[in-house]
Backbone as ProteinMPNN parsed JSONL, in Angstrom:
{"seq_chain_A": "XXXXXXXXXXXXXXXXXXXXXXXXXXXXXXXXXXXXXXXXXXXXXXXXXXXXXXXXXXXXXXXXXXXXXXXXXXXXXXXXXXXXXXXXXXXXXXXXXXXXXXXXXXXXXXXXXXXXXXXXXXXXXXXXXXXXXXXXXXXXXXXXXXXXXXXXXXXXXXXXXXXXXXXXXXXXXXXXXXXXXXXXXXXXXXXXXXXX", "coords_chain_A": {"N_chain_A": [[-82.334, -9.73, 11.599], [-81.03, -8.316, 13.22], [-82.242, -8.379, 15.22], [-81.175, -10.982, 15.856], [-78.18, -10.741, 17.073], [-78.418, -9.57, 18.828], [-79.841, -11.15, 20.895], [-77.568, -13.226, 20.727], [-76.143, -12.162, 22.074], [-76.792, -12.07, 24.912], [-76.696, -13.758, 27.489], [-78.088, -14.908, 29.208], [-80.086, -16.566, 27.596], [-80.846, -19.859, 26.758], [-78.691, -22.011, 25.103], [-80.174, -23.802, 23.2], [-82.673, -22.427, 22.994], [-81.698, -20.504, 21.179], [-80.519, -21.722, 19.08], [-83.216, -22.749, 18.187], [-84.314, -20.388, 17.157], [-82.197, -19.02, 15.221], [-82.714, -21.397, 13.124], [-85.019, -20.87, 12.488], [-84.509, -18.518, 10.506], [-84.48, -19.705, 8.176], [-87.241, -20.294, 7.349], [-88.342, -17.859, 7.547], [-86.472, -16.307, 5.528], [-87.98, -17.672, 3.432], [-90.194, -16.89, 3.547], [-89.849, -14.095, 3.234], [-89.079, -13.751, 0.604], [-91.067, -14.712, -1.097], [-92.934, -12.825, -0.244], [-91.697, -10.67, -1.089], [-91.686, -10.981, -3.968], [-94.556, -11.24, -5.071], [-95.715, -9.314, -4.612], [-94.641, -7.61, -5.892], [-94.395, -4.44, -7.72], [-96.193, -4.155, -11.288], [-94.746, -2.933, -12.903], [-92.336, -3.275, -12.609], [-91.227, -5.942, -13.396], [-90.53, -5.867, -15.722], [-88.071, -4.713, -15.994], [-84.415, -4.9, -14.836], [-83.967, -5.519, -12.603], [-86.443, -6.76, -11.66], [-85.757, -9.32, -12.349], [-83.183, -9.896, -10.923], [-83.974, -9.824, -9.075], [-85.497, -12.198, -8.768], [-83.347, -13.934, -9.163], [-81.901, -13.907, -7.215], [-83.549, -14.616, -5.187], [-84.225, -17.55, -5.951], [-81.429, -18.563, -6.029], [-81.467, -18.64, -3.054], [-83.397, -20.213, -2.153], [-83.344, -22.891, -2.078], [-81.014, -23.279, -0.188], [-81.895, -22.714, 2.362], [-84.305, -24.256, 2.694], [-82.894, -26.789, 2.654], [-81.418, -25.892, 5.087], [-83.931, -25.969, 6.674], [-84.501, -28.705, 6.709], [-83.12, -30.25, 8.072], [-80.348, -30.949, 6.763], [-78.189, -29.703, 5.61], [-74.619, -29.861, 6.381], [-74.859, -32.821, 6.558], [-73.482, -34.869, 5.672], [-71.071, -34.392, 6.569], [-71.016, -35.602, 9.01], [-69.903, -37.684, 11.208], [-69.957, -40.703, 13.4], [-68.017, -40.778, 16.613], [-65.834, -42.653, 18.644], [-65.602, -41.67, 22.253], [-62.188, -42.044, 23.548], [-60.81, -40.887, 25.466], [-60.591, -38.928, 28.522], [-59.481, -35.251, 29.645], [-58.882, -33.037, 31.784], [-56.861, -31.024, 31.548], [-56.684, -27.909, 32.883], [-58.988, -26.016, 35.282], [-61.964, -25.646, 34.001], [-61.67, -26.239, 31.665], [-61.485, -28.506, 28.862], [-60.665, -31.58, 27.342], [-61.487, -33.819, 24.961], [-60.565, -37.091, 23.618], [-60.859, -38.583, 20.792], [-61.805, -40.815, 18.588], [-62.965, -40.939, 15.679], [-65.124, -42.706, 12.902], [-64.408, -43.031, 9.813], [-63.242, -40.396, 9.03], [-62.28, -37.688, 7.057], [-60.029, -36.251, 7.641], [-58.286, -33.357, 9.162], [-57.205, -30.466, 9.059], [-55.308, -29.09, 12.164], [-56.009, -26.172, 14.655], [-58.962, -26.009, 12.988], [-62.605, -26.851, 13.386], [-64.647, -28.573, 15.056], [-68.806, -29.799, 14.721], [-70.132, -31.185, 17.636], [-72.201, -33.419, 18.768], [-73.264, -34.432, 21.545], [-75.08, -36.05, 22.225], [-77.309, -35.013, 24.26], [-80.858, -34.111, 23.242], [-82.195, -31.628, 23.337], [-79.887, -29.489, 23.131], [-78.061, -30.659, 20.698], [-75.676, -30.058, 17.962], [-72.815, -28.589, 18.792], [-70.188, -25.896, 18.25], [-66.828, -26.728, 18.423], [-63.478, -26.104, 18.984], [-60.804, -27.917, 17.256], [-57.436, -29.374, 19.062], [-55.721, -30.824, 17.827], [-53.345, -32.147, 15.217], [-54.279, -33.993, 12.511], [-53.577, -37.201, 12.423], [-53.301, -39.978, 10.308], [-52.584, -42.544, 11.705], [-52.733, -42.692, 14.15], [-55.45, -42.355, 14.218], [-57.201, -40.707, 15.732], [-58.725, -37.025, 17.263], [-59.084, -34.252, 18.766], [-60.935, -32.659, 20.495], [-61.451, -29.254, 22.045], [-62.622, -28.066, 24.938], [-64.006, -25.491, 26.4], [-65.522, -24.287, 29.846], [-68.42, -22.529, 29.345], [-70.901, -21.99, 29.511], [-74.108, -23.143, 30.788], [-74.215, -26.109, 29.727], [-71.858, -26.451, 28.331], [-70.587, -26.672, 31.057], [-70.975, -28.527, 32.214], [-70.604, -30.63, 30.767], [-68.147, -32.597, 31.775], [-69.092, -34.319, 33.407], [-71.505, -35.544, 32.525], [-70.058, -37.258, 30.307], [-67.866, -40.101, 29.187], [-65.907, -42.411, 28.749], [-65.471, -44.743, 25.983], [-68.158, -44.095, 25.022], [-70.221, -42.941, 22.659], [-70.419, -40.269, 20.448], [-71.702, -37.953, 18.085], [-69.661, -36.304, 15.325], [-69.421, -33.132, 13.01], [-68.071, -31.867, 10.468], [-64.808, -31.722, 9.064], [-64.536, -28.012, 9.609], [-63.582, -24.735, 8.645], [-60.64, -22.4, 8.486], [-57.553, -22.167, 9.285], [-55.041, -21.886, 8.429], [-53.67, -19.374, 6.873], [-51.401, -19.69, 5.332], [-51.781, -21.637, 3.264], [-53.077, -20.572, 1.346], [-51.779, -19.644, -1.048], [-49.341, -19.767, -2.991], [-47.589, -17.523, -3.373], [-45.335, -15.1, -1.896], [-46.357, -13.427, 1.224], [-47.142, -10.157, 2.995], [-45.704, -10.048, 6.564], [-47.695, -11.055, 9.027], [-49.519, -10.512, 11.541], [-50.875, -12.055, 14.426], [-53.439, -12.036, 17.012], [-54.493, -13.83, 20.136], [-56.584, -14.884, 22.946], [-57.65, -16.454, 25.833], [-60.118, -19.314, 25.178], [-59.37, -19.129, 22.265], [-56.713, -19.584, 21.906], [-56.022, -21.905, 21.569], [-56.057, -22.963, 18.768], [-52.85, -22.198, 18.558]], "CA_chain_A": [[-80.937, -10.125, 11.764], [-80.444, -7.453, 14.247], [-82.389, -9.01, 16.767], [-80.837, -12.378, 16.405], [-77.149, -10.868, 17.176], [-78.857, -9.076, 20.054], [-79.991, -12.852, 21.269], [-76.788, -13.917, 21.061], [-75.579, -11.58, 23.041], [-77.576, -12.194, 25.851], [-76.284, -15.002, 27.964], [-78.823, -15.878, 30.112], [-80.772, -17.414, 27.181], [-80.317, -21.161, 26.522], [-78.014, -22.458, 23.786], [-81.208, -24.506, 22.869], [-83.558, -21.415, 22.519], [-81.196, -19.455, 20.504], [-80.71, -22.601, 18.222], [-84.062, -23.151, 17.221], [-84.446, -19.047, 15.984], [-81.529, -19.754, 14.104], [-83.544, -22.294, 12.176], [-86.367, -20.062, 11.955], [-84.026, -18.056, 9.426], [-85.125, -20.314, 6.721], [-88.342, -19.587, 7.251], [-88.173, -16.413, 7.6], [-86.105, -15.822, 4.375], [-88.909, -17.933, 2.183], [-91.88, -15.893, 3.262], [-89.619, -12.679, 2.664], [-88.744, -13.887, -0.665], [-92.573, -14.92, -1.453], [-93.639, -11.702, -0.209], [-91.314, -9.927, -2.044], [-91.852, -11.258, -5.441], [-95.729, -11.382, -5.142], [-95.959, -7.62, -4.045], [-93.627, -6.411, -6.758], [-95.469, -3.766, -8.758], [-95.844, -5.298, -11.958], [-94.1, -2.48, -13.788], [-90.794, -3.876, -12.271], [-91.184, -6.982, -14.245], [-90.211, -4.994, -17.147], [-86.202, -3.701, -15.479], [-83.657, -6.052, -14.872], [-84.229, -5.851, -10.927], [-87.227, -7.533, -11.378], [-85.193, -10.845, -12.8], [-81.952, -9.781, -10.29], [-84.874, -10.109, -7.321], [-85.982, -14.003, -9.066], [-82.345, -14.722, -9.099], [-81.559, -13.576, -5.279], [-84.842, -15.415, -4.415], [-84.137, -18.592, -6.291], [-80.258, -18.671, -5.302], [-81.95, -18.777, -1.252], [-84.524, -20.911, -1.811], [-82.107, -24.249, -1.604], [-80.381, -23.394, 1.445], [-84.002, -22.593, 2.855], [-85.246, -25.95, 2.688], [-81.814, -27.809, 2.993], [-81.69, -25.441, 6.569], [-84.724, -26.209, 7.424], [-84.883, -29.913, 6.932], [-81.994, -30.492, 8.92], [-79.803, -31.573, 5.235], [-77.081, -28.689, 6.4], [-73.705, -31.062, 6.85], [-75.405, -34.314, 6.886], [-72.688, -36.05, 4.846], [-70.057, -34.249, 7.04], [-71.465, -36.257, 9.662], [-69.39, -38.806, 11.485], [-69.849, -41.412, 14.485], [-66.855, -41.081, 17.407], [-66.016, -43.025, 20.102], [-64.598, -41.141, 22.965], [-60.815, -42.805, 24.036], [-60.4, -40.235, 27.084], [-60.99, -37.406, 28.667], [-58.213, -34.767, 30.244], [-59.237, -31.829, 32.425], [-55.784, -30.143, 31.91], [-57.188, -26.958, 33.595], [-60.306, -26.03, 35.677], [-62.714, -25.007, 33.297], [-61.312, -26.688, 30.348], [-61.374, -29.978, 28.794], [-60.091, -32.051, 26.111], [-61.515, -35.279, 24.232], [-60.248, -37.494, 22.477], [-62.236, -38.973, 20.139], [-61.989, -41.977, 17.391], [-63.842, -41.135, 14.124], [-65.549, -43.814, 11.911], [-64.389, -42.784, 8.528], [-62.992, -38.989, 9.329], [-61.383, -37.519, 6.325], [-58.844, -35.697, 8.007], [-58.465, -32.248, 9.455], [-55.935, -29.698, 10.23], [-55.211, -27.998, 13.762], [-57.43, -24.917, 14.527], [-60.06, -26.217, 12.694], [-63.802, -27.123, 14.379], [-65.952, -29.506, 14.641], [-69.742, -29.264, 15.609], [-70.236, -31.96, 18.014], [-73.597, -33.516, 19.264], [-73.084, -35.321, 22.903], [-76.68, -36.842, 22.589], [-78.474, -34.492, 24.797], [-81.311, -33.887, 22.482], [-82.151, -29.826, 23.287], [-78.799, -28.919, 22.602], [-77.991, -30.603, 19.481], [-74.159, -30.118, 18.062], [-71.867, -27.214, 19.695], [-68.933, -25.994, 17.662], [-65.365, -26.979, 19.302], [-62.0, -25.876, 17.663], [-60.278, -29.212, 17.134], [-56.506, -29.194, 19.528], [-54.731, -31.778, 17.854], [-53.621, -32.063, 13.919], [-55.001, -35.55, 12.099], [-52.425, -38.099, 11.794], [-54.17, -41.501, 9.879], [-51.955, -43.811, 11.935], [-52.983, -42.641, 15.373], [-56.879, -42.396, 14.252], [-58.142, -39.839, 16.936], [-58.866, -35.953, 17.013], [-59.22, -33.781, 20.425], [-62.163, -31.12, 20.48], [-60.912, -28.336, 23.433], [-63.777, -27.152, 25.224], [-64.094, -24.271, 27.606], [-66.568, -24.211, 30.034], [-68.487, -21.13, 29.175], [-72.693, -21.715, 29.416], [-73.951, -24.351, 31.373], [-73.946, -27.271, 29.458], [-70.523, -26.935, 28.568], [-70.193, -26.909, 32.394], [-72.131, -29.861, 32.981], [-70.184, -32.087, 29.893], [-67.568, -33.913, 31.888], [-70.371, -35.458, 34.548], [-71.726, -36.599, 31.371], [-69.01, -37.968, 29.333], [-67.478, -41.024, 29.804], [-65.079, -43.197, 28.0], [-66.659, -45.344, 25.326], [-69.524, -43.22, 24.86], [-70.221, -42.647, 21.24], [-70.854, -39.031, 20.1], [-71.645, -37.263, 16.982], [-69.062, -35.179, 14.797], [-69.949, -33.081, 12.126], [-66.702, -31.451, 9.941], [-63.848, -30.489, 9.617], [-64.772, -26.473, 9.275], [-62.634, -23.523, 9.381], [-59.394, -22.477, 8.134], [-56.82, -21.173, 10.342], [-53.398, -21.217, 8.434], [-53.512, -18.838, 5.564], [-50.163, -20.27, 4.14], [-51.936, -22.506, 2.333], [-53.836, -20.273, 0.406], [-50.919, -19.155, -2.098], [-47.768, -20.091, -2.809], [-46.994, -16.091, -3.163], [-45.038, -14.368, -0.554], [-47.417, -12.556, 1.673], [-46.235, -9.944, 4.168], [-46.09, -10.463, 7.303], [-49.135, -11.369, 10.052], [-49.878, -10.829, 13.479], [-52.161, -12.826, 15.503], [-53.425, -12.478, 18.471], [-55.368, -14.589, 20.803], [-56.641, -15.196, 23.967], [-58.951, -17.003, 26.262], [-59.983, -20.509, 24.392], [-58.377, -19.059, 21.1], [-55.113, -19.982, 22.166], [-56.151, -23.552, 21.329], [-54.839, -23.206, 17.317], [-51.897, -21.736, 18.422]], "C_chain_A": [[-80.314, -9.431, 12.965], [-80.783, -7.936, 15.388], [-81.58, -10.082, 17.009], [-78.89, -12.051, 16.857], [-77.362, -10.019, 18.49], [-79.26, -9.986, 20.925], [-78.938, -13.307, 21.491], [-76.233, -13.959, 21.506], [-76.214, -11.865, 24.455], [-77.665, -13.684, 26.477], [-77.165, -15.877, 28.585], [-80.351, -16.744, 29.037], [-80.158, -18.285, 26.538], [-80.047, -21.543, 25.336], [-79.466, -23.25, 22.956], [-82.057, -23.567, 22.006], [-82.888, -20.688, 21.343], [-80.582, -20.506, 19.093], [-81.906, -22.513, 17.189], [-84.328, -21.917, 16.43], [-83.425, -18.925, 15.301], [-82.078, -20.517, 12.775], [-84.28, -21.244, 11.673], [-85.954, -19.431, 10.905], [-84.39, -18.229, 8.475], [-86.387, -19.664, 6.081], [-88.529, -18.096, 6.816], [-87.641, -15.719, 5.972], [-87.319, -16.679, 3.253], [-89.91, -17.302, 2.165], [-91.173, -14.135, 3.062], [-89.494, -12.544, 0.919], [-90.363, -14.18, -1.825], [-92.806, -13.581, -1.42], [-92.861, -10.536, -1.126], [-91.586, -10.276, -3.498], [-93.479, -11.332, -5.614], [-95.841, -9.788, -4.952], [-95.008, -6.796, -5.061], [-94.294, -5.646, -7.605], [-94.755, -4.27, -10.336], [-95.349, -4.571, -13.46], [-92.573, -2.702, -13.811], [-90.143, -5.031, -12.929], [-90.92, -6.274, -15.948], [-88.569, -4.931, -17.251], [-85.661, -5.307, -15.596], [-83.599, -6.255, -13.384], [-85.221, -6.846, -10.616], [-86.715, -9.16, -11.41], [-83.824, -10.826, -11.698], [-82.648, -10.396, -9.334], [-85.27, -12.083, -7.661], [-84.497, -14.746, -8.781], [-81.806, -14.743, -7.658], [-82.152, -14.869, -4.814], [-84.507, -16.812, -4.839], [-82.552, -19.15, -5.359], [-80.225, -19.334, -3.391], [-82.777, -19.708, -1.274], [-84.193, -22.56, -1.204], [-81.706, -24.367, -0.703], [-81.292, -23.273, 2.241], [-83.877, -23.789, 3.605], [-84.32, -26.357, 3.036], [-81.853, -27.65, 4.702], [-82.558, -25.703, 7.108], [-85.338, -27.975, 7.603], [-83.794, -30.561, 7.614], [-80.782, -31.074, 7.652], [-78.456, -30.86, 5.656], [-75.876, -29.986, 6.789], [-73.901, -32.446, 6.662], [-74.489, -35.46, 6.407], [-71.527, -35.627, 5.127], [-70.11, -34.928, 8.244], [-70.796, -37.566, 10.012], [-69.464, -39.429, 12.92], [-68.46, -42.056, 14.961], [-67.03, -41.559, 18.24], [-64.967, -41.896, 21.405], [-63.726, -42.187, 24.112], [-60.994, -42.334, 25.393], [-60.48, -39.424, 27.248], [-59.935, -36.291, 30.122], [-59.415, -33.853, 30.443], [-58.28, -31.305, 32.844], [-55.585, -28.508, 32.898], [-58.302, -26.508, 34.127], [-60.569, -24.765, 34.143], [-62.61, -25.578, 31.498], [-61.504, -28.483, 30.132], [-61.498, -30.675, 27.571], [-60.311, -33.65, 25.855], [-61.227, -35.931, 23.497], [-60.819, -38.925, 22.27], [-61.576, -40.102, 18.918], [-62.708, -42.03, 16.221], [-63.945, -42.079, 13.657], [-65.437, -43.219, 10.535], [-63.785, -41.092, 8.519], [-61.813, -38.503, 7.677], [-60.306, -36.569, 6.582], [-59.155, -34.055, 8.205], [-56.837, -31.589, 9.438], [-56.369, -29.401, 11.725], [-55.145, -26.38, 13.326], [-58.393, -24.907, 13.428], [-61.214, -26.456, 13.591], [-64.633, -27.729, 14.068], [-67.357, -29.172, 14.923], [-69.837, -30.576, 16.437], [-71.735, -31.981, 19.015], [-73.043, -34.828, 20.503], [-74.443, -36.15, 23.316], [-77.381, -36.46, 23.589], [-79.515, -33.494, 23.198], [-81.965, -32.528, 22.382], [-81.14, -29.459, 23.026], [-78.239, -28.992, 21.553], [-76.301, -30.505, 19.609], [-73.964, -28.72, 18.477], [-70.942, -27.038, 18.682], [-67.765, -26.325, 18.445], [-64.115, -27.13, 18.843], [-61.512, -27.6, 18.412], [-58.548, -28.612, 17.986], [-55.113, -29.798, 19.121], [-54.674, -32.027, 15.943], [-53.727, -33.717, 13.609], [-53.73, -35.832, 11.979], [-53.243, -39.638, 11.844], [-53.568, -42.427, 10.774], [-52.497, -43.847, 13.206], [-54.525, -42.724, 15.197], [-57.688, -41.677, 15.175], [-57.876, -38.374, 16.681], [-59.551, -35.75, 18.47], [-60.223, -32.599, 20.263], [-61.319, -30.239, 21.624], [-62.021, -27.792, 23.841], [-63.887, -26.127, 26.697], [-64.946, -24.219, 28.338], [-67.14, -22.746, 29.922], [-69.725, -21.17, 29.244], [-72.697, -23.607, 30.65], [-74.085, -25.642, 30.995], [-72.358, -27.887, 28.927], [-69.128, -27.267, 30.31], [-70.3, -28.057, 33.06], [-71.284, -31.615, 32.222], [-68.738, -32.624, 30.616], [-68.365, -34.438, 32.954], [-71.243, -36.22, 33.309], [-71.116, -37.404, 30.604], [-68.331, -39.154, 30.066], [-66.643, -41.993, 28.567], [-65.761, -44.129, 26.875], [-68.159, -45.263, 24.514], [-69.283, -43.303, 23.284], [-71.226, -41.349, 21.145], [-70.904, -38.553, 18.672], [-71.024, -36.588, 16.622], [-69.396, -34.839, 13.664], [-68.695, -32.109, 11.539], [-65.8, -32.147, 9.252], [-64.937, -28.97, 8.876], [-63.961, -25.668, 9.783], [-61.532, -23.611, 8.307], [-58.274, -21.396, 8.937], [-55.921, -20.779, 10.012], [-53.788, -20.709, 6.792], [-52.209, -19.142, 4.302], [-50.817, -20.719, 2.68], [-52.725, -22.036, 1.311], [-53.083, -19.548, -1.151], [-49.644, -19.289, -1.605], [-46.47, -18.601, -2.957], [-46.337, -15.452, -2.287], [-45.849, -13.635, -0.077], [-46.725, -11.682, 2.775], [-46.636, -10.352, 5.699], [-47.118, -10.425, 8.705], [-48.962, -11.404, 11.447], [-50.898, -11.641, 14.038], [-52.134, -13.38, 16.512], [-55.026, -13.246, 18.723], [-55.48, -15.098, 22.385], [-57.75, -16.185, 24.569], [-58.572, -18.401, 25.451], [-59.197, -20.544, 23.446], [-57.451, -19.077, 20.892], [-55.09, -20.706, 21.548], [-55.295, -23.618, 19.752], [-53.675, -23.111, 17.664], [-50.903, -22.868, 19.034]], "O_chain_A": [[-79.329, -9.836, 13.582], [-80.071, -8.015, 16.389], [-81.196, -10.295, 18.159], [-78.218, -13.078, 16.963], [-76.368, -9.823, 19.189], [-79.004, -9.602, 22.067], [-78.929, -13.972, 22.527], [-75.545, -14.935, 21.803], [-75.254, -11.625, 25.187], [-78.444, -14.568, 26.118], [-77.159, -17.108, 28.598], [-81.321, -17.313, 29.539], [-79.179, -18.033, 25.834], [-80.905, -21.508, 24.454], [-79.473, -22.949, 21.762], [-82.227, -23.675, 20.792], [-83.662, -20.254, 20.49], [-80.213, -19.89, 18.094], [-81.856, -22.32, 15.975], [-84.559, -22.037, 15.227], [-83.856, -18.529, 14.217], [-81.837, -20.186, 11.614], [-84.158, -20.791, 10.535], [-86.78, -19.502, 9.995], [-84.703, -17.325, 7.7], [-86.623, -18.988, 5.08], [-88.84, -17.542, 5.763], [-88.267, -14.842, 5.377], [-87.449, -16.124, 2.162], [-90.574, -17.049, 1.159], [-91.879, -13.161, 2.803], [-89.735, -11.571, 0.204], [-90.529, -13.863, -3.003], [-92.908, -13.016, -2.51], [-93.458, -9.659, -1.751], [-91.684, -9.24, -4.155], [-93.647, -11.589, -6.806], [-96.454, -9.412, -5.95], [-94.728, -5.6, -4.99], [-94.93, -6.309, -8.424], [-93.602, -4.591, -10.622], [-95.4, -5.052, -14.592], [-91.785, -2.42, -14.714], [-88.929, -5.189, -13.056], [-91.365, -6.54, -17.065], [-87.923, -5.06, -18.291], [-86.107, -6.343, -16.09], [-83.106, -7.318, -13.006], [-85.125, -7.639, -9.679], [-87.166, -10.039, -10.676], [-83.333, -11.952, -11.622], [-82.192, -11.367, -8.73], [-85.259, -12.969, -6.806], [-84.417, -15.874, -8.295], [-81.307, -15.75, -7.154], [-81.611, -15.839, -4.282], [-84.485, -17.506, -3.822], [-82.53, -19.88, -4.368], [-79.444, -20.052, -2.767], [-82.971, -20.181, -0.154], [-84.658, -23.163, -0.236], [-81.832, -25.43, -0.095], [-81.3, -24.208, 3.042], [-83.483, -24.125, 4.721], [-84.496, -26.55, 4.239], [-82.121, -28.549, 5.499], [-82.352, -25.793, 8.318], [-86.249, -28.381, 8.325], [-83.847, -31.787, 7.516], [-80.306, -32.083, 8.172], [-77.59, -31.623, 6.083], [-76.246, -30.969, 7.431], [-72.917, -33.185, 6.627], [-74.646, -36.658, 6.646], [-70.62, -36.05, 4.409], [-68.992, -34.901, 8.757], [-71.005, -38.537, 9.286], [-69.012, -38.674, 13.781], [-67.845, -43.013, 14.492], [-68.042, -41.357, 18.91], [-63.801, -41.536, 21.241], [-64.173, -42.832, 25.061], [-61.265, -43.072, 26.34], [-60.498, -38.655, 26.287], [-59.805, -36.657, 31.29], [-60.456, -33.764, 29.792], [-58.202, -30.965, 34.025], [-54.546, -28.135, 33.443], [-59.094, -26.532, 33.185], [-59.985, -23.826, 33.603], [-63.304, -25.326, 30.514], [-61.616, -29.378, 30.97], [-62.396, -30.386, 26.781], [-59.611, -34.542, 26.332], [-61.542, -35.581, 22.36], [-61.101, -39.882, 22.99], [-60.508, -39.675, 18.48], [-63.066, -43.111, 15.755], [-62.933, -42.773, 13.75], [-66.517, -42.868, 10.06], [-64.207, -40.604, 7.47], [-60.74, -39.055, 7.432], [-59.697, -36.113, 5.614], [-60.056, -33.498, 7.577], [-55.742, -32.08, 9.708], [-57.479, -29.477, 12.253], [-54.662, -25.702, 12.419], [-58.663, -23.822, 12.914], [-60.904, -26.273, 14.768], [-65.345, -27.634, 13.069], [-67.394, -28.077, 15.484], [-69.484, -31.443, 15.637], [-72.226, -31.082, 19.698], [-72.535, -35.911, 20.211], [-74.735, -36.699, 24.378], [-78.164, -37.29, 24.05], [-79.078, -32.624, 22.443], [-82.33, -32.236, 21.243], [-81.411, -28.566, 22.222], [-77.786, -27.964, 21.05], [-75.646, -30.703, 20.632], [-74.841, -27.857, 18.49], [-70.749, -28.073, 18.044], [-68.035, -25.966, 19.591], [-63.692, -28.176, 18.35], [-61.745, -28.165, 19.481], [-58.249, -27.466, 17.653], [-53.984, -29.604, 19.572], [-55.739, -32.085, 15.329], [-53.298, -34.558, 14.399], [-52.856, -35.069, 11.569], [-53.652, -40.265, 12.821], [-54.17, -43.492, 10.635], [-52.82, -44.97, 13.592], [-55.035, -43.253, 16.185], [-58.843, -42.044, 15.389], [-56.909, -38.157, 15.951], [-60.229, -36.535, 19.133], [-59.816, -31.56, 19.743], [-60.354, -30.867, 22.06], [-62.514, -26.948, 23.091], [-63.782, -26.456, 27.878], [-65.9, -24.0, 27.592], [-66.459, -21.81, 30.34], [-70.084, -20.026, 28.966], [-71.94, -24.511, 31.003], [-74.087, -26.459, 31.915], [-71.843, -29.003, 28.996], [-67.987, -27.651, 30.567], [-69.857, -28.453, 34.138], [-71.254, -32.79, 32.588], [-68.069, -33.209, 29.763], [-67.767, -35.434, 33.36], [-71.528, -37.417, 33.333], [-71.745, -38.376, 30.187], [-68.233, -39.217, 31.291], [-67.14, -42.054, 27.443], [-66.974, -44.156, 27.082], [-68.864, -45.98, 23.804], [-68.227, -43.704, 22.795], [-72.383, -41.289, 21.559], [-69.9, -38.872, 18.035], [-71.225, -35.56, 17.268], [-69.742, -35.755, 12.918], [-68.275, -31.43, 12.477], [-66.106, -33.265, 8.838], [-65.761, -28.987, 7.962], [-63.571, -25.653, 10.951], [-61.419, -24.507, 7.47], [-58.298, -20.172, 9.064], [-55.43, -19.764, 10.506], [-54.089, -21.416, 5.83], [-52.103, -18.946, 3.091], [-50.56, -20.381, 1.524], [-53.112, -22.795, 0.422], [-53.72, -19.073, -2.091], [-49.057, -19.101, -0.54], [-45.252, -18.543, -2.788], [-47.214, -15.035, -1.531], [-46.34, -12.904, -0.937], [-45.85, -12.203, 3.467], [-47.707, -10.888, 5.982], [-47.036, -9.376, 9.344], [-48.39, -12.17, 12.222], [-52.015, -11.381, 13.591], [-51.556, -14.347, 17.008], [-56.075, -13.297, 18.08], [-54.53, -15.646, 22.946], [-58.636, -16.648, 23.85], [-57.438, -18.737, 25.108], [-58.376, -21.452, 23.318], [-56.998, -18.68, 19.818], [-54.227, -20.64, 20.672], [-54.204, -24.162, 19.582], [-53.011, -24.003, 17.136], [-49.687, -22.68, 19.047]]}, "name": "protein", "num_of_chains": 1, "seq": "XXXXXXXXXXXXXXXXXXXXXXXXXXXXXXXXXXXXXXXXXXXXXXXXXXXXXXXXXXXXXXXXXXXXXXXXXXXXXXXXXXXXXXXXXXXXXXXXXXXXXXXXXXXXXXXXXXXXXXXXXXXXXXXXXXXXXXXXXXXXXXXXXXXXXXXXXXXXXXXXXXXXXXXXXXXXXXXXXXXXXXXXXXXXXXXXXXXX"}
């Protein structure tokens, strides 16, 4: 785990590469979970660790497989058309998009979005704009910050149809109790303006 946040740090390797060891996770957690429960001395099967370690192991084994067969979202999964595309500031840039069936989002939420280059796969991209059913569209904000987010308006183009996978996130804590809460600061800079 340590390496992979040491990977992610490390810019000059490709959103692609650092994708697929991601995946590998799965893996990785079923042959730890094998090897741990096969190697347990078999006076442990006696305690209640021994049945805590079956329930860990079982609990993981689902997301495993789901992660590793690509299953992860699949029914958050929606086909957009993209309306238009703004380049309100160098380096930035804002789509807006047409969902087929979208069940609605708030603003500062994120989508993952797949632009149909097939090494890259979906990106996350806080959403800029809050759902309203009548207007039917939702705006990703994207920053350029690696080079394929450098590269996506020479690719994009009006009409295009792209993959969204969401809503994810939650940005306004209001909504989590109708309790008075005191009160919150938050700051933000850079892209993370975008909720605000």
């Amino acid at each position: 785990l340590l390496a992979m946040v040491v990977i992610a740090l490390i810019r000059r390797i490709p959103y692609h590469w650092f994708r697929q060891i991601h995946k590998g996770f799965g893996a990785l957690f079923l042959a730890g979970a094998f090897h741990g429960l096969v190697l347990m001395p078999s006076s442990y099967w006696q305690t209640p660790i021994a049945w805590l370690s079956v329930l860990v192991a079982a609990l993981g084994i689902l997301p495993a497989l789901l992660s590793l067969t690509g299953r992860i979202g699949r029914k958050r999964q929606r086909t957009a058309r993209i309306e238009s595309i703004h380049q309100p500031a160098d380096g930035l840039l804002e789509i807006v998009c047409r969902p087929q069936g979208w069940p609605g989002h708030r603003a500062g939420q994120f989508v993952l979005a797949d632009f149909g280059k097939p090494r890259e796969g979906h990106h996350p991209f806080t959403l800029a704009s809050a759902w309203d059913a009548r207007q039917g569209t939702l705006t990703p904000c994207i920053k350029a910050l690696g080079d394929f987010t450098q590269a996506l308006p020479e690719h994009l183009t009006a009409g295009q149809s792209i993959q969204l996978e969401g809503p994810y996130g939650h940005f306004d804590f209001a909504a989590e109790t109708t309790v008075d809460r005191d009160p919150q600061i938050w700051i933000a800079g850079g892209i993370g303006i975008t909720p605000f």
